[in-house]
Amino acid sequence: MAQIVVVFDFDKTIIELDSDNWVVDELGATDLFNELLPTMPWNLLMDRMMKELHAQGKTIEEIKEVLKRAPIHPRIVPAIKKAHALGCDLRILSDANMFFIETIIDHLGIKNCFSEINTNPSYVDNEGRLRISPYVDFQSSPHGCNRCPPNMCKGMIIERIQASLAKEGKKRMIYLGDGIGDFCPSLKLGEADFMMPRKDFPVWDLICENRALLRAEIHEWTDGDEMEMILLKLIEKIKIQENNNSNSVQLLSVDCKFETISMAAHEALPPPLRVHQ
């Protein structure tokens, strides 16, 4: 069972941009998007945009082709594959949507590296239109966190993940993100965990302003090269620490065993022959 859980944001962390904006821009709907943006929540706007694009004759395959062209730093995929090969449990926690994320990571050949994807639900309906829903139905059951957007509190999702991990035994977490929504989960990390904020992005600014609120060790990164280097070093650091702790426990157990045998042997000897060194 993997002892290291690595949680990735998606937009501007795994890929280099916001997948929602990328699709809207590439399919020529930017003006309408900007016109509607002040009038409705983001997820409902994206659902509306998919309706408009469908009405214009844009197909699911065209959306997929746009997603497959999303720019990504050349070291991100190798970093993910290496972390997975080292036995880490990799997960995605994103305010994008399931269709966009699965299309991209399947195209990149890393879908099987992730054990879980937490994001806004999406599906293709009978008419061939992509539908997008908020992760949280904020109109009927708001999550109540004032740090996060109404559709998703990543901090609450991290707490759920932590609760499930606690049942499996002690695990260490590494969290990577860039946006405002990644600040709340960073506050849920413990002293044995690691936060990897993307430097000069909103989450980095929030962490710098509120450093005392975080318990996790912080390691910033700027691009895919640094992400790969730092992530793999942290995984190595955790493995060394865990091995050292395991060896210490084994040595302590052996010492106690020898002492027990020694005391039992001493007690079995006649008093004059007891020798203490």
mmCIF file of C-alpha atoms in Angstrom:
data_model
loop_
_atom_site.group_PDB
_atom_site.id
_atom_site.type_symbol
_atom_site.label_atom_id
_atom_site.label_comp_id
_atom_site.label_asym_id
_atom_site.label_seq_id
_atom_site.Cartn_x
_atom_site.Cartn_y
_atom_site.Cartn_z
ATOM 1 C CA MET A 1 0.000 0.000 0.000
ATOM 2 C CA ALA A 2 1.401 3.381 -1.028
ATOM 3 C CA GLN A 3 2.539 5.460 1.938
ATOM 4 C CA ILE A 4 2.793 8.715 -0.061
ATOM 5 C CA VAL A 5 -0.292 10.388 -1.506
ATOM 6 C CA VAL A 6 0.337 13.079 -4.131
ATOM 7 C CA VAL A 7 -2.604 15.355 -4.927
ATOM 8 C CA PHE A 8 -2.414 17.476 -8.091
ATOM 9 C CA ASP A 9 -4.510 20.419 -9.109
ATOM 10 C CA PHE A 10 -5.060 20.285 -12.877
ATOM 11 C CA ASP A 11 -5.339 23.666 -14.614
ATOM 12 C CA LYS A 12 -2.011 25.560 -14.605
ATOM 13 C CA THR A 13 -0.480 22.737 -12.571
ATOM 14 C CA ILE A 14 -0.566 19.649 -14.789
ATOM 15 C CA ILE A 15 -1.412 21.616 -17.946
ATOM 16 C CA GLU A 16 -0.136 25.139 -18.562
ATOM 17 C CA LEU A 17 -3.461 26.964 -18.764
ATOM 18 C CA ASP A 18 -7.109 26.943 -17.744
ATOM 19 C CA SER A 19 -8.881 24.190 -19.694
ATOM 20 C CA ASP A 20 -12.242 26.000 -19.653
ATOM 21 C CA ASN A 21 -10.808 29.166 -21.181
ATOM 22 C CA TRP A 22 -8.738 27.114 -23.629
ATOM 23 C CA VAL A 23 -11.791 25.344 -25.065
ATOM 24 C CA VAL A 24 -13.884 28.515 -25.220
ATOM 25 C CA ASP A 25 -11.102 30.498 -26.911
ATOM 26 C CA GLU A 26 -10.096 27.780 -29.372
ATOM 27 C CA LEU A 27 -13.704 27.260 -30.496
ATOM 28 C CA GLY A 28 -14.294 30.968 -31.048
ATOM 29 C CA ALA A 29 -16.726 31.692 -28.225
ATOM 30 C CA THR A 30 -14.656 34.138 -26.156
ATOM 31 C CA ASP A 31 -16.843 37.195 -26.758
ATOM 32 C CA LEU A 32 -20.033 35.438 -25.681
ATOM 33 C CA PHE A 33 -18.253 33.963 -22.668
ATOM 34 C CA ASN A 34 -17.059 37.401 -21.532
ATOM 35 C CA GLU A 35 -20.534 38.834 -22.090
ATOM 36 C CA LEU A 36 -22.210 36.171 -19.928
ATOM 37 C CA LEU A 37 -19.480 35.916 -17.256
ATOM 38 C CA PRO A 38 -20.908 38.636 -14.950
ATOM 39 C CA THR A 39 -24.387 37.100 -15.061
ATOM 40 C CA MET A 40 -23.953 33.544 -13.718
ATOM 41 C CA PRO A 41 -21.686 31.226 -11.679
ATOM 42 C CA TRP A 42 -18.710 29.750 -13.539
ATOM 43 C CA ASN A 43 -19.914 26.135 -13.795
ATOM 44 C CA LEU A 44 -23.357 27.148 -15.016
ATOM 45 C CA LEU A 45 -21.678 29.455 -17.516
ATOM 46 C CA MET A 46 -19.522 26.606 -18.829
ATOM 47 C CA ASP A 47 -22.620 24.430 -19.195
ATOM 48 C CA ARG A 48 -24.272 27.276 -21.111
ATOM 49 C CA MET A 49 -21.214 27.659 -23.325
ATOM 50 C CA MET A 50 -21.315 23.969 -24.202
ATOM 51 C CA LYS A 51 -24.964 24.472 -25.177
ATOM 52 C CA GLU A 52 -24.060 27.420 -27.399
ATOM 53 C CA LEU A 53 -21.179 25.554 -29.033
ATOM 54 C CA HIS A 54 -23.450 22.567 -29.668
ATOM 55 C CA ALA A 55 -26.018 24.871 -31.263
ATOM 56 C CA GLN A 56 -23.261 26.208 -33.535
ATOM 57 C CA GLY A 57 -22.560 22.675 -34.723
ATOM 58 C CA LYS A 58 -19.423 22.036 -32.662
ATOM 59 C CA THR A 59 -19.113 18.321 -31.937
ATOM 60 C CA ILE A 60 -17.749 16.364 -28.990
ATOM 61 C CA GLU A 61 -14.891 15.213 -31.216
ATOM 62 C CA GLU A 62 -13.972 18.813 -31.977
ATOM 63 C CA ILE A 63 -13.906 19.577 -28.244
ATOM 64 C CA LYS A 64 -11.700 16.524 -27.681
ATOM 65 C CA GLU A 65 -9.265 17.625 -30.386
ATOM 66 C CA VAL A 66 -8.980 21.063 -28.775
ATOM 67 C CA LEU A 67 -8.312 19.468 -25.386
ATOM 68 C CA LYS A 68 -5.625 17.215 -26.839
ATOM 69 C CA ARG A 69 -3.786 20.347 -28.031
ATOM 70 C CA ALA A 70 -3.689 21.873 -24.533
ATOM 71 C CA PRO A 71 -0.073 22.935 -23.826
ATOM 72 C CA ILE A 72 1.847 21.066 -21.158
ATOM 73 C CA HIS A 73 5.445 21.350 -19.987
ATOM 74 C CA PRO A 74 7.507 18.413 -21.332
ATOM 75 C CA ARG A 75 8.647 17.298 -17.836
ATOM 76 C CA ILE A 76 5.163 17.013 -16.284
ATOM 77 C CA VAL A 77 4.223 13.638 -17.773
ATOM 78 C CA PRO A 78 7.609 12.055 -16.914
ATOM 79 C CA ALA A 79 7.310 13.410 -13.357
ATOM 80 C CA ILE A 80 3.867 11.866 -12.947
ATOM 81 C CA LYS A 81 4.982 8.535 -14.398
ATOM 82 C CA LYS A 82 8.053 8.435 -12.127
ATOM 83 C CA ALA A 83 6.020 9.249 -9.001
ATOM 84 C CA HIS A 84 3.568 6.496 -9.923
ATOM 85 C CA ALA A 85 6.397 4.021 -10.598
ATOM 86 C CA LEU A 86 7.823 4.814 -7.136
ATOM 87 C CA GLY A 87 4.589 3.547 -5.604
ATOM 88 C CA CYS A 88 2.894 6.840 -4.812
ATOM 89 C CA ASP A 89 -0.894 7.101 -4.763
ATOM 90 C CA LEU A 90 -1.639 9.923 -7.239
ATOM 91 C CA ARG A 91 -4.913 11.846 -7.270
ATOM 92 C CA ILE A 92 -6.375 14.891 -9.016
ATOM 93 C CA LEU A 93 -8.365 17.598 -7.235
ATOM 94 C CA SER A 94 -9.559 20.209 -9.708
ATOM 95 C CA ASP A 95 -12.213 22.822 -10.386
ATOM 96 C CA ALA A 96 -12.215 21.869 -14.086
ATOM 97 C CA ASN A 97 -14.557 19.027 -15.100
ATOM 98 C CA MET A 98 -14.337 15.275 -15.558
ATOM 99 C CA PHE A 99 -14.683 15.248 -19.359
ATOM 100 C CA PHE A 100 -11.884 17.771 -19.908
ATOM 101 C CA ILE A 101 -9.516 16.109 -17.436
ATOM 102 C CA GLU A 102 -10.092 12.517 -18.571
ATOM 103 C CA THR A 103 -9.756 13.477 -22.238
ATOM 104 C CA ILE A 104 -6.395 15.150 -21.626
ATOM 105 C CA ILE A 105 -4.809 12.596 -19.282
ATOM 106 C CA ASP A 106 -6.000 9.728 -21.493
ATOM 107 C CA HIS A 107 -4.390 11.445 -24.477
ATOM 108 C CA LEU A 108 -1.168 11.930 -22.481
ATOM 109 C CA GLY A 109 -1.100 8.260 -21.487
ATOM 110 C CA ILE A 110 -1.223 8.916 -17.728
ATOM 111 C CA LYS A 111 -4.850 8.143 -16.887
ATOM 112 C CA ASN A 112 -3.898 4.867 -15.202
ATOM 113 C CA CYS A 113 -1.446 6.730 -12.937
ATOM 114 C CA PHE A 114 -4.300 8.278 -10.935
ATOM 115 C CA SER A 115 -6.404 6.411 -8.404
ATOM 116 C CA GLU A 116 -9.004 9.166 -8.043
ATOM 117 C CA ILE A 117 -10.223 12.339 -9.757
ATOM 118 C CA ASN A 118 -12.239 14.851 -7.743
ATOM 119 C CA THR A 119 -13.772 17.498 -9.990
ATOM 120 C CA ASN A 120 -17.016 18.900 -11.350
ATOM 121 C CA PRO A 121 -19.217 16.207 -12.941
ATOM 122 C CA SER A 122 -19.814 16.190 -16.690
ATOM 123 C CA TYR A 123 -21.352 13.893 -19.281
ATOM 124 C CA VAL A 124 -22.436 13.819 -22.913
ATOM 125 C CA ASP A 125 -26.241 13.755 -23.242
ATOM 126 C CA ASN A 126 -28.352 11.970 -25.847
ATOM 127 C CA GLU A 127 -28.116 14.955 -28.198
ATOM 128 C CA GLY A 128 -24.322 14.865 -28.151
ATOM 129 C CA ARG A 129 -24.009 17.963 -25.979
ATOM 130 C CA LEU A 130 -21.526 18.134 -23.124
ATOM 131 C CA ARG A 131 -23.240 18.907 -19.805
ATOM 132 C CA ILE A 132 -21.271 20.310 -16.848
ATOM 133 C CA SER A 133 -22.506 20.473 -13.246
ATOM 134 C CA PRO A 134 -21.035 21.915 -10.040
ATOM 135 C CA TYR A 135 -19.321 19.502 -7.646
ATOM 136 C CA VAL A 136 -21.511 20.887 -4.847
ATOM 137 C CA ASP A 137 -25.152 21.821 -5.412
ATOM 138 C CA PHE A 138 -24.612 25.202 -3.780
ATOM 139 C CA GLN A 139 -28.204 26.328 -4.311
ATOM 140 C CA SER A 140 -29.672 23.547 -2.147
ATOM 141 C CA SER A 141 -26.678 22.412 -0.024
ATOM 142 C CA PRO A 142 -23.928 25.069 0.209
ATOM 143 C CA HIS A 143 -20.601 23.856 1.606
ATOM 144 C CA GLY A 144 -20.267 26.853 3.927
ATOM 145 C CA CYS A 145 -16.561 27.601 3.373
ATOM 146 C CA ASN A 146 -16.020 31.302 2.727
ATOM 147 C CA ARG A 147 -12.494 30.752 1.367
ATOM 148 C CA CYS A 148 -13.664 28.716 -1.627
ATOM 149 C CA PRO A 149 -15.923 29.161 -4.664
ATOM 150 C CA PRO A 150 -19.532 28.033 -4.090
ATOM 151 C CA ASN A 151 -19.261 24.930 -6.273
ATOM 152 C CA MET A 152 -16.259 23.345 -4.550
ATOM 153 C CA CYS A 153 -14.306 23.465 -1.288
ATOM 154 C CA LYS A 154 -11.062 21.606 -1.909
ATOM 155 C CA GLY A 155 -10.276 21.722 1.806
ATOM 156 C CA MET A 156 -13.317 19.587 2.588
ATOM 157 C CA ILE A 157 -12.317 17.084 -0.094
ATOM 158 C CA ILE A 158 -8.802 16.867 1.365
ATOM 159 C CA GLU A 159 -10.327 16.225 4.806
ATOM 160 C CA ARG A 160 -12.386 13.386 3.319
ATOM 161 C CA ILE A 161 -9.271 11.912 1.697
ATOM 162 C CA GLN A 162 -7.363 12.235 4.979
ATOM 163 C CA ALA A 163 -10.147 10.462 6.859
ATOM 164 C CA SER A 164 -10.093 7.541 4.416
ATOM 165 C CA LEU A 165 -6.295 7.343 4.576
ATOM 166 C CA ALA A 166 -6.346 7.282 8.372
ATOM 167 C CA LYS A 167 -8.249 3.998 8.202
ATOM 168 C CA GLU A 168 -5.500 2.487 6.034
ATOM 169 C CA GLY A 169 -2.602 3.517 8.264
ATOM 170 C CA LYS A 170 -0.329 6.519 8.467
ATOM 171 C CA LYS A 171 0.337 8.244 5.132
ATOM 172 C CA ARG A 172 2.150 11.399 4.044
ATOM 173 C CA MET A 173 0.650 13.866 1.567
ATOM 174 C CA ILE A 174 2.177 16.143 -1.065
ATOM 175 C CA TYR A 175 -0.187 18.741 -2.555
ATOM 176 C CA LEU A 176 0.521 20.698 -5.753
ATOM 177 C CA GLY A 177 -1.541 23.672 -6.886
ATOM 178 C CA ASP A 178 -1.559 27.208 -8.199
ATOM 179 C CA GLY A 179 -4.919 28.891 -7.667
ATOM 180 C CA ILE A 180 -6.899 30.602 -4.924
ATOM 181 C CA GLY A 181 -8.907 27.409 -4.444
ATOM 182 C CA ASP A 182 -5.712 25.541 -3.518
ATOM 183 C CA PHE A 183 -5.147 27.660 -0.412
ATOM 184 C CA CYS A 184 -7.921 26.073 1.674
ATOM 185 C CA PRO A 185 -6.573 22.502 1.238
ATOM 186 C CA SER A 186 -3.066 23.712 2.096
ATOM 187 C CA LEU A 187 -4.432 24.670 5.523
ATOM 188 C CA LYS A 188 -5.608 21.086 6.092
ATOM 189 C CA LEU A 189 -2.143 19.557 5.627
ATOM 190 C CA GLY A 190 -0.248 18.400 8.709
ATOM 191 C CA GLU A 191 3.324 18.937 9.876
ATOM 192 C CA ALA A 192 4.465 15.734 8.158
ATOM 193 C CA ASP A 193 2.966 16.830 4.819
ATOM 194 C CA PHE A 194 4.299 19.012 1.997
ATOM 195 C CA MET A 195 2.707 21.874 0.073
ATOM 196 C CA MET A 196 4.066 22.638 -3.405
ATOM 197 C CA PRO A 197 2.574 25.966 -4.554
ATOM 198 C CA ARG A 198 3.382 27.341 -7.986
ATOM 199 C CA LYS A 199 5.462 30.446 -7.387
ATOM 200 C CA ASP A 200 4.018 33.863 -8.347
ATOM 201 C CA PHE A 201 0.546 32.354 -8.778
ATOM 202 C CA PRO A 202 -2.435 33.201 -6.506
ATOM 203 C CA VAL A 203 -1.938 30.359 -4.000
ATOM 204 C CA TRP A 204 1.709 31.355 -3.553
ATOM 205 C CA ASP A 205 0.681 34.937 -2.777
ATOM 206 C CA LEU A 206 -1.878 33.742 -0.216
ATOM 207 C CA ILE A 207 0.651 31.446 1.445
ATOM 208 C CA CYS A 208 3.212 34.247 1.655
ATOM 209 C CA GLU A 209 0.609 36.489 3.311
ATOM 210 C CA ASN A 210 -0.572 33.790 5.732
ATOM 211 C CA ARG A 211 2.536 31.673 6.319
ATOM 212 C CA ALA A 212 1.790 31.145 10.020
ATOM 213 C CA LEU A 213 -1.482 29.371 9.184
ATOM 214 C CA LEU A 214 0.227 26.491 7.396
ATOM 215 C CA ARG A 215 1.704 23.509 9.224
ATOM 216 C CA ALA A 216 3.034 21.706 6.131
ATOM 217 C CA GLU A 217 6.543 22.158 4.793
ATOM 218 C CA ILE A 218 6.444 24.457 1.754
ATOM 219 C CA HIS A 219 8.407 23.958 -1.473
ATOM 220 C CA GLU A 220 7.554 26.338 -4.305
ATOM 221 C CA TRP A 221 8.129 25.599 -7.989
ATOM 222 C CA THR A 222 8.001 27.681 -11.154
ATOM 223 C CA ASP A 223 7.817 25.254 -14.087
ATOM 224 C CA GLY A 224 7.751 21.585 -15.012
ATOM 225 C CA ASP A 225 11.492 21.162 -14.567
ATOM 226 C CA GLU A 226 11.343 22.393 -10.978
ATOM 227 C CA MET A 227 8.141 20.512 -10.273
ATOM 228 C CA GLU A 228 9.703 17.221 -11.340
ATOM 229 C CA MET A 229 12.935 17.828 -9.426
ATOM 230 C CA ILE A 230 11.260 18.951 -6.185
ATOM 231 C CA LEU A 231 8.496 16.328 -6.255
ATOM 232 C CA LEU A 232 10.936 13.451 -6.738
ATOM 233 C CA LYS A 233 13.253 14.812 -4.038
ATOM 234 C CA LEU A 234 10.358 15.028 -1.575
ATOM 235 C CA ILE A 235 9.296 11.475 -2.380
ATOM 236 C CA GLU A 236 12.878 10.330 -1.802
ATOM 237 C CA LYS A 237 13.049 12.319 1.455
ATOM 238 C CA ILE A 238 9.843 10.733 2.756
ATOM 239 C CA LYS A 239 11.005 7.233 1.812
ATOM 240 C CA ILE A 240 14.336 7.761 3.622
ATOM 241 C CA GLN A 241 12.551 9.078 6.714
ATOM 242 C CA GLU A 242 10.109 6.181 6.709
ATOM 243 C CA ASN A 243 12.911 3.645 6.267
ATOM 244 C CA ASN A 244 14.888 5.216 9.110
ATOM 245 C CA ASN A 245 11.813 5.160 11.343
ATOM 246 C CA SER A 246 11.139 1.550 10.404
ATOM 247 C CA ASN A 247 14.737 0.581 11.146
ATOM 248 C CA SER A 248 14.596 2.374 14.498
ATOM 249 C CA VAL A 249 11.447 0.492 15.453
ATOM 250 C CA GLN A 250 13.036 -2.815 14.410
ATOM 251 C CA LEU A 251 16.196 -2.072 16.397
ATOM 252 C CA LEU A 252 14.138 -1.119 19.438
ATOM 253 C CA SER A 253 12.163 -4.332 19.100
ATOM 254 C CA VAL A 254 15.358 -6.400 18.802
ATOM 255 C CA ASP A 255 16.924 -4.635 21.809
ATOM 256 C CA CYS A 256 13.833 -5.330 23.901
ATOM 257 C CA LYS A 257 13.842 -8.959 22.781
ATOM 258 C CA PHE A 258 17.508 -9.433 23.707
ATOM 259 C CA GLU A 259 16.940 -7.766 27.051
ATOM 260 C CA THR A 260 13.999 -10.042 27.782
ATOM 261 C CA ILE A 261 16.032 -13.124 26.862
ATOM 262 C CA SER A 262 18.965 -11.894 28.913
ATOM 263 C CA MET A 263 16.822 -11.232 31.996
ATOM 264 C CA ALA A 264 15.113 -14.602 31.712
ATOM 265 C CA ALA A 265 18.478 -16.304 31.400
ATOM 266 C CA HIS A 266 19.819 -14.404 34.395
ATOM 267 C CA GLU A 267 16.856 -15.385 36.515
ATOM 268 C CA ALA A 268 17.389 -19.045 35.617
ATOM 269 C CA LEU A 269 20.945 -19.036 36.951
ATOM 270 C CA PRO A 270 21.916 -19.605 40.578
ATOM 271 C CA PRO A 271 22.581 -16.305 42.389
ATOM 272 C CA PRO A 272 26.384 -16.662 42.614
ATOM 273 C CA LEU A 273 26.687 -16.984 38.816
ATOM 274 C CA ARG A 274 24.768 -13.819 37.862
ATOM 275 C CA VAL A 275 27.002 -11.533 35.895
ATOM 276 C CA HIS A 276 25.941 -7.955 34.957
ATOM 277 C CA GLN A 277 28.009 -6.001 32.433
#
